[in-house]
Amino acid sequence: MPATPPAKVYLFGTCLVDVFFPQAGIDAISLLEHAGVEAVFPQAQSCCGQPAYSSGYMDEARRVALAQLDCFPEDWPIVVLSGSCGGMMAHHYPKLFAGDAANEARVRRFSERVIEFTDFVVNRLGIALADLGQPEKVVLHTSCAARREMGTLTTGRALLARLAGVELVEQDHESECCGFGGTFAVRHPTISAAMVADKTRAIKACGAPNLVSADCGCLMNINGALQKQGERLQGEHIASFVWRRIGGEA
C-alpha cells in the first residue's frame, strides 16, 4: 500500500477512448473517484502522437507531443487509459526531444509523471475492491507495447485478482500481437487480418465469456473480428469491467 496516494490526477483518455469507447473513460473516472481520487480531464488533449511517430513523421509527432505538454501543466500524475499510449508518452517522448535544449528537461519531467491506469490503481492507490458480481471467468489481452513498455500484463492480472468472484483464464499464445499495431493494420491489412484471426481463435478456445484489455486499439481490432465472425463476445476496457463488478453502472 503506497504511503500517500495522490488526491488529484490528470486522466489522459486517448483518442480511441474519446471516439469509440467513451464509456471506458467515464468508468475509469468513476473508479478513481470511488477510490477517493479526483480525476481532471483536460478537454484540449488529443492523440499522443504515436501514429506519426511509428510512421516516421518525427516533426509531426513532436508537435503533437508539445501540444499535450501544454494540456497537463500541474505536477500531478497523468493516468493513461492505454499502455501503448502510456509507453509513447513515458518512453518515446524523451527520445523525440533528446538534445533539444529548449524542451528536453520539460519533456522528461512530463514523461516521469505518466502512469498506465492499472499500474496506478494497483501500485499507487493499493485499491481494495468489494466484488459484488457472480462468479465468472475472464480472459485478459494486453497490447504488445503495453506489455513490454509499461508492464500492463502484470498490473492487469493484479487488478483482476482483487475481484474475489473473478477467475482469470489464460489464452494460448497470450503474448502474440492481435494485429492492430496502430497504422500497421492500415498498411498491412492482410497480415493484420490473419493475426487477429489467430488471436480470436485463441480467445474463443479458452472458454471465458468475458474479454478485457487496457488498450482500446486492440479491443477495436479484436471486437471487429469477433463481430464479423458472428460471435456474441465483445471485449471491454478493464476499467469498465472492474467498475461493473463493484456495483457501478458500466
GROMACS .gro file of C-alpha atoms in nm:
model
  250
    1MET     CA    1   0.000   0.000   0.000
    2PRO     CA    2   0.153   0.335  -0.102
    3ALA     CA    3   0.220   0.575   0.183
    4THR     CA    4   0.041   0.873   0.034
    5PRO     CA    5  -0.183   0.817  -0.268
    6PRO     CA    6  -0.232   1.137  -0.466
    7ALA     CA    7  -0.556   1.326  -0.412
    8LYS     CA    8  -0.573   1.454  -0.768
    9VAL     CA    9  -0.461   1.320  -1.106
   10TYR     CA   10  -0.496   1.402  -1.472
   11LEU     CA   11  -0.669   1.150  -1.696
   12PHE     CA   12  -0.538   1.103  -2.049
   13GLY     CA   13  -0.825   0.927  -2.220
   14THR     CA   14  -0.661   0.852  -2.559
   15CYS     CA   15  -0.824   0.934  -2.892
   16LEU     CA   16  -0.972   0.583  -2.929
   17VAL     CA   17  -1.147   0.609  -2.593
   18ASP     CA   18  -1.273   0.953  -2.689
   19VAL     CA   19  -1.414   0.839  -3.025
   20PHE     CA   20  -1.501   0.470  -2.989
   21PHE     CA   21  -1.502   0.377  -2.617
   22PRO     CA   22  -1.621   0.685  -2.423
   23GLN     CA   23  -1.781   0.471  -2.154
   24ALA     CA   24  -1.436   0.336  -2.064
   25GLY     CA   25  -1.326   0.689  -1.981
   26ILE     CA   26  -1.637   0.756  -1.776
   27ASP     CA   27  -1.596   0.428  -1.587
   28ALA     CA   28  -1.228   0.496  -1.518
   29ILE     CA   29  -1.314   0.835  -1.370
   30SER     CA   30  -1.590   0.673  -1.162
   31LEU     CA   31  -1.348   0.413  -1.031
   32LEU     CA   32  -1.085   0.672  -0.944
   33GLU     CA   33  -1.340   0.890  -0.766
   34HIS     CA   34  -1.473   0.581  -0.585
   35ALA     CA   35  -1.117   0.538  -0.452
   36GLY     CA   36  -1.108   0.900  -0.336
   37VAL     CA   37  -0.904   1.046  -0.621
   38GLU     CA   38  -1.018   1.349  -0.818
   39ALA     CA   39  -0.962   1.293  -1.190
   40VAL     CA   40  -0.916   1.603  -1.405
   41PHE     CA   41  -0.977   1.560  -1.777
   42PRO     CA   42  -0.831   1.846  -1.985
   43GLN     CA   43  -1.064   1.894  -2.279
   44ALA     CA   44  -0.790   2.009  -2.516
   45GLN     CA   45  -0.596   1.681  -2.502
   46SER     CA   46  -0.575   1.482  -2.826
   47CYS     CA   47  -0.370   1.195  -2.970
   48CYS     CA   48  -0.042   1.102  -2.800
   49GLY     CA   49   0.138   1.120  -3.134
   50GLN     CA   50   0.214   0.751  -3.167
   51PRO     CA   51   0.070   0.710  -3.522
   52ALA     CA   52   0.300   0.982  -3.654
   53TYR     CA   53   0.597   0.851  -3.453
   54SER     CA   54   0.561   0.489  -3.562
   55SER     CA   55   0.517   0.601  -3.924
   56GLY     CA   56   0.840   0.801  -3.921
   57TYR     CA   57   0.690   1.152  -3.911
   58MET     CA   58   0.905   1.282  -3.624
   59ASP     CA   59   0.840   1.654  -3.667
   60GLU     CA   60   0.464   1.593  -3.663
   61ALA     CA   61   0.499   1.366  -3.357
   62ARG     CA   62   0.695   1.638  -3.177
   63ARG     CA   63   0.424   1.897  -3.248
   64VAL     CA   64   0.157   1.664  -3.107
   65ALA     CA   65   0.371   1.587  -2.801
   66LEU     CA   66   0.430   1.954  -2.722
   67ALA     CA   67   0.057   2.021  -2.751
   68GLN     CA   68  -0.006   1.752  -2.488
   69LEU     CA   69   0.251   1.903  -2.253
   70ASP     CA   70   0.052   2.226  -2.255
   71CYS     CA   71  -0.264   2.039  -2.151
   72PHE     CA   72  -0.121   1.899  -1.826
   73PRO     CA   73   0.055   2.188  -1.651
   74GLU     CA   74   0.014   2.088  -1.286
   75ASP     CA   75   0.258   1.846  -1.123
   76TRP     CA   76   0.002   1.564  -1.086
   77PRO     CA   77   0.030   1.204  -1.211
   78ILE     CA   78  -0.100   1.160  -1.565
   79VAL     CA   79  -0.307   0.839  -1.567
   80VAL     CA   80  -0.333   0.691  -1.917
   81LEU     CA   81  -0.608   0.453  -2.029
   82SER     CA   82  -0.378   0.270  -2.269
   83GLY     CA   83  -0.044   0.108  -2.200
   84SER     CA   84   0.051   0.168  -2.561
   85CYS     CA   85  -0.011   0.543  -2.540
   86GLY     CA   86   0.150   0.541  -2.197
   87GLY     CA   87   0.461   0.385  -2.349
   88MET     CA   88   0.471   0.656  -2.613
   89MET     CA   89   0.444   0.934  -2.359
   90ALA     CA   90   0.670   0.782  -2.092
   91HIS     CA   91   0.945   0.631  -2.308
   92HIS     CA   92   0.938   0.777  -2.659
   93TYR     CA   93   0.873   1.144  -2.585
   94PRO     CA   94   1.220   1.175  -2.421
   95LYS     CA   95   1.377   1.017  -2.731
   96LEU     CA   96   1.195   1.263  -2.956
   97PHE     CA   97   1.339   1.560  -2.769
   98ALA     CA   98   1.686   1.428  -2.683
   99GLY     CA   99   1.932   1.711  -2.743
  100ASP     CA  100   1.657   1.974  -2.772
  101ALA     CA  101   1.781   2.232  -2.522
  102ALA     CA  102   1.452   2.422  -2.524
  103ASN     CA  103   1.228   2.125  -2.444
  104GLU     CA  104   1.428   1.823  -2.326
  105ALA     CA  105   1.407   1.883  -1.950
  106ARG     CA  106   1.038   1.979  -1.964
  107VAL     CA  107   0.952   1.670  -2.165
  108ARG     CA  108   1.141   1.444  -1.928
  109ARG     CA  109   0.956   1.585  -1.625
  110PHE     CA  110   0.627   1.528  -1.809
  111SER     CA  111   0.717   1.170  -1.902
  112GLU     CA  112   0.811   1.084  -1.545
  113ARG     CA  113   0.453   1.167  -1.440
  114VAL     CA  114   0.292   0.927  -1.690
  115ILE     CA  115   0.148   0.606  -1.546
  116GLU     CA  116  -0.081   0.346  -1.701
  117PHE     CA  117  -0.426   0.304  -1.543
  118THR     CA  118  -0.395  -0.048  -1.397
  119ASP     CA  119  -0.047   0.031  -1.266
  120PHE     CA  120  -0.185   0.340  -1.094
  121VAL     CA  121  -0.482   0.176  -0.922
  122VAL     CA  122  -0.283  -0.131  -0.814
  123ASN     CA  123   0.053   0.015  -0.719
  124ARG     CA  124  -0.014   0.382  -0.640
  125LEU     CA  125  -0.359   0.351  -0.485
  126GLY     CA  126  -0.335  -0.003  -0.349
  127ILE     CA  127  -0.706  -0.017  -0.426
  128ALA     CA  128  -0.931  -0.264  -0.240
  129LEU     CA  129  -1.232  -0.389  -0.435
  130ALA     CA  130  -1.557  -0.526  -0.290
  131ASP     CA  131  -1.661  -0.762  -0.568
  132LEU     CA  132  -2.042  -0.781  -0.584
  133GLY     CA  133  -2.073  -0.991  -0.900
  134GLN     CA  134  -2.149  -1.358  -0.955
  135PRO     CA  135  -1.855  -1.595  -1.015
  136GLU     CA  136  -1.736  -1.565  -1.374
  137LYS     CA  137  -1.431  -1.618  -1.594
  138VAL     CA  138  -1.242  -1.353  -1.785
  139VAL     CA  139  -0.954  -1.354  -2.032
  140LEU     CA  140  -0.707  -1.064  -2.040
  141HIS     CA  141  -0.541  -0.929  -2.354
  142THR     CA  142  -0.252  -0.683  -2.335
  143SER     CA  143  -0.109  -0.493  -2.629
  144CYS     CA  144   0.249  -0.568  -2.729
  145ALA     CA  145   0.376  -0.218  -2.648
  146ALA     CA  146   0.183  -0.207  -2.321
  147ARG     CA  147   0.324  -0.541  -2.213
  148ARG     CA  148   0.685  -0.455  -2.293
  149GLU     CA  149   0.699  -0.088  -2.205
  150MET     CA  150   0.450  -0.044  -1.920
  151GLY     CA  151   0.414  -0.391  -1.766
  152THR     CA  152   0.036  -0.398  -1.802
  153LEU     CA  153   0.013  -0.777  -1.813
  154THR     CA  154   0.135  -0.790  -1.454
  155THR     CA  155  -0.074  -0.499  -1.329
  156GLY     CA  156  -0.384  -0.607  -1.523
  157ARG     CA  157  -0.363  -0.952  -1.365
  158ALA     CA  158  -0.307  -0.795  -1.023
  159LEU     CA  159  -0.615  -0.575  -1.063
  160LEU     CA  160  -0.838  -0.866  -1.169
  161ALA     CA  161  -0.704  -1.076  -0.880
  162ARG     CA  162  -0.859  -0.826  -0.640
  163LEU     CA  163  -1.206  -0.931  -0.761
  164ALA     CA  164  -1.300  -1.227  -0.541
  165GLY     CA  165  -1.553  -1.376  -0.783
  166VAL     CA  166  -1.344  -1.350  -1.099
  167GLU     CA  167  -1.132  -1.632  -1.239
  168LEU     CA  168  -0.864  -1.524  -1.486
  169VAL     CA  169  -0.828  -1.769  -1.775
  170GLU     CA  170  -0.508  -1.764  -1.980
  171GLN     CA  171  -0.529  -1.788  -2.359
  172ASP     CA  172  -0.284  -1.980  -2.575
  173HIS     CA  173  -0.009  -1.765  -2.728
  174GLU     CA  174  -0.107  -1.486  -2.492
  175SER     CA  175   0.192  -1.271  -2.576
  176GLU     CA  176   0.121  -1.265  -2.951
  177CYS     CA  177   0.005  -0.944  -3.118
  178CYS     CA  178  -0.361  -0.909  -3.223
  179GLY     CA  179  -0.255  -0.746  -3.549
  180PHE     CA  180  -0.366  -0.391  -3.468
  181GLY     CA  181  -0.039  -0.205  -3.419
  182GLY     CA  182  -0.191   0.135  -3.500
  183THR     CA  183  -0.104   0.214  -3.859
  184PHE     CA  184   0.022  -0.144  -3.912
  185ALA     CA  185  -0.338  -0.263  -3.953
  186VAL     CA  186  -0.391   0.003  -4.220
  187ARG     CA  187  -0.067  -0.054  -4.410
  188HIS     CA  188  -0.076  -0.433  -4.393
  189PRO     CA  189  -0.444  -0.532  -4.377
  190THR     CA  190  -0.398  -0.889  -4.500
  191ILE     CA  191  -0.131  -0.972  -4.243
  192SER     CA  192  -0.329  -0.792  -3.972
  193ALA     CA  193  -0.643  -0.992  -4.057
  194ALA     CA  194  -0.450  -1.321  -4.030
  195MET     CA  195  -0.305  -1.219  -3.694
  196VAL     CA  196  -0.640  -1.120  -3.544
  197ALA     CA  197  -0.792  -1.444  -3.672
  198ASP     CA  198  -0.530  -1.634  -3.470
  199LYS     CA  199  -0.593  -1.413  -3.168
  200THR     CA  200  -0.972  -1.455  -3.174
  201ARG     CA  201  -0.931  -1.830  -3.219
  202ALA     CA  202  -0.721  -1.847  -2.901
  203ILE     CA  203  -0.960  -1.625  -2.707
  204LYS     CA  204  -1.262  -1.833  -2.803
  205ALA     CA  205  -1.081  -2.158  -2.728
  206CYS     CA  206  -1.010  -2.060  -2.368
  207GLY     CA  207  -1.383  -2.056  -2.297
  208ALA     CA  208  -1.407  -1.735  -2.096
  209PRO     CA  209  -1.731  -1.541  -2.156
  210ASN     CA  210  -1.562  -1.207  -2.081
  211LEU     CA  211  -1.269  -1.037  -2.251
  212VAL     CA  212  -1.091  -0.732  -2.108
  213SER     CA  213  -0.797  -0.521  -2.212
  214ALA     CA  214  -0.638  -0.196  -2.107
  215ASP     CA  215  -0.585  -0.098  -2.472
  216CYS     CA  216  -0.881   0.010  -2.684
  217GLY     CA  217  -0.686  -0.022  -3.009
  218CYS     CA  218  -0.660  -0.397  -2.954
  219LEU     CA  219  -1.023  -0.410  -2.842
  220MET     CA  220  -1.138  -0.234  -3.157
  221ASN     CA  221  -0.947  -0.481  -3.373
  222ILE     CA  222  -1.046  -0.794  -3.180
  223ASN     CA  223  -1.410  -0.689  -3.134
  224GLY     CA  224  -1.442  -0.612  -3.504
  225ALA     CA  225  -1.310  -0.956  -3.595
  226LEU     CA  226  -1.538  -1.128  -3.344
  227GLN     CA  227  -1.838  -0.937  -3.476
  228LYS     CA  228  -1.751  -1.032  -3.834
  229GLN     CA  229  -1.731  -1.397  -3.724
  230GLY     CA  230  -2.082  -1.371  -3.576
  231GLU     CA  231  -1.964  -1.411  -3.218
  232ARG     CA  232  -2.155  -1.252  -2.930
  233LEU     CA  233  -1.838  -1.200  -2.727
  234GLN     CA  234  -1.722  -0.838  -2.723
  235GLY     CA  235  -1.433  -0.717  -2.514
  236GLU     CA  236  -1.442  -0.417  -2.283
  237HIS     CA  237  -1.187  -0.194  -2.118
  238ILE     CA  238  -1.071  -0.334  -1.786
  239ALA     CA  239  -1.190  -0.016  -1.609
  240SER     CA  240  -1.549  -0.085  -1.720
  241PHE     CA  241  -1.531  -0.449  -1.615
  242VAL     CA  242  -1.399  -0.364  -1.269
  243TRP     CA  243  -1.644  -0.081  -1.221
  244ARG     CA  244  -1.936  -0.309  -1.309
  245ARG     CA  245  -1.813  -0.583  -1.074
  246ILE     CA  246  -1.805  -0.348  -0.775
  247GLY     CA  247  -2.156  -0.223  -0.837
  248GLY     CA  248  -2.111   0.064  -1.081
  249GLU     CA  249  -2.344   0.105  -1.377
  250ALA     CA  250  -2.095   0.029  -1.653
   0.00000   0.00000   0.00000
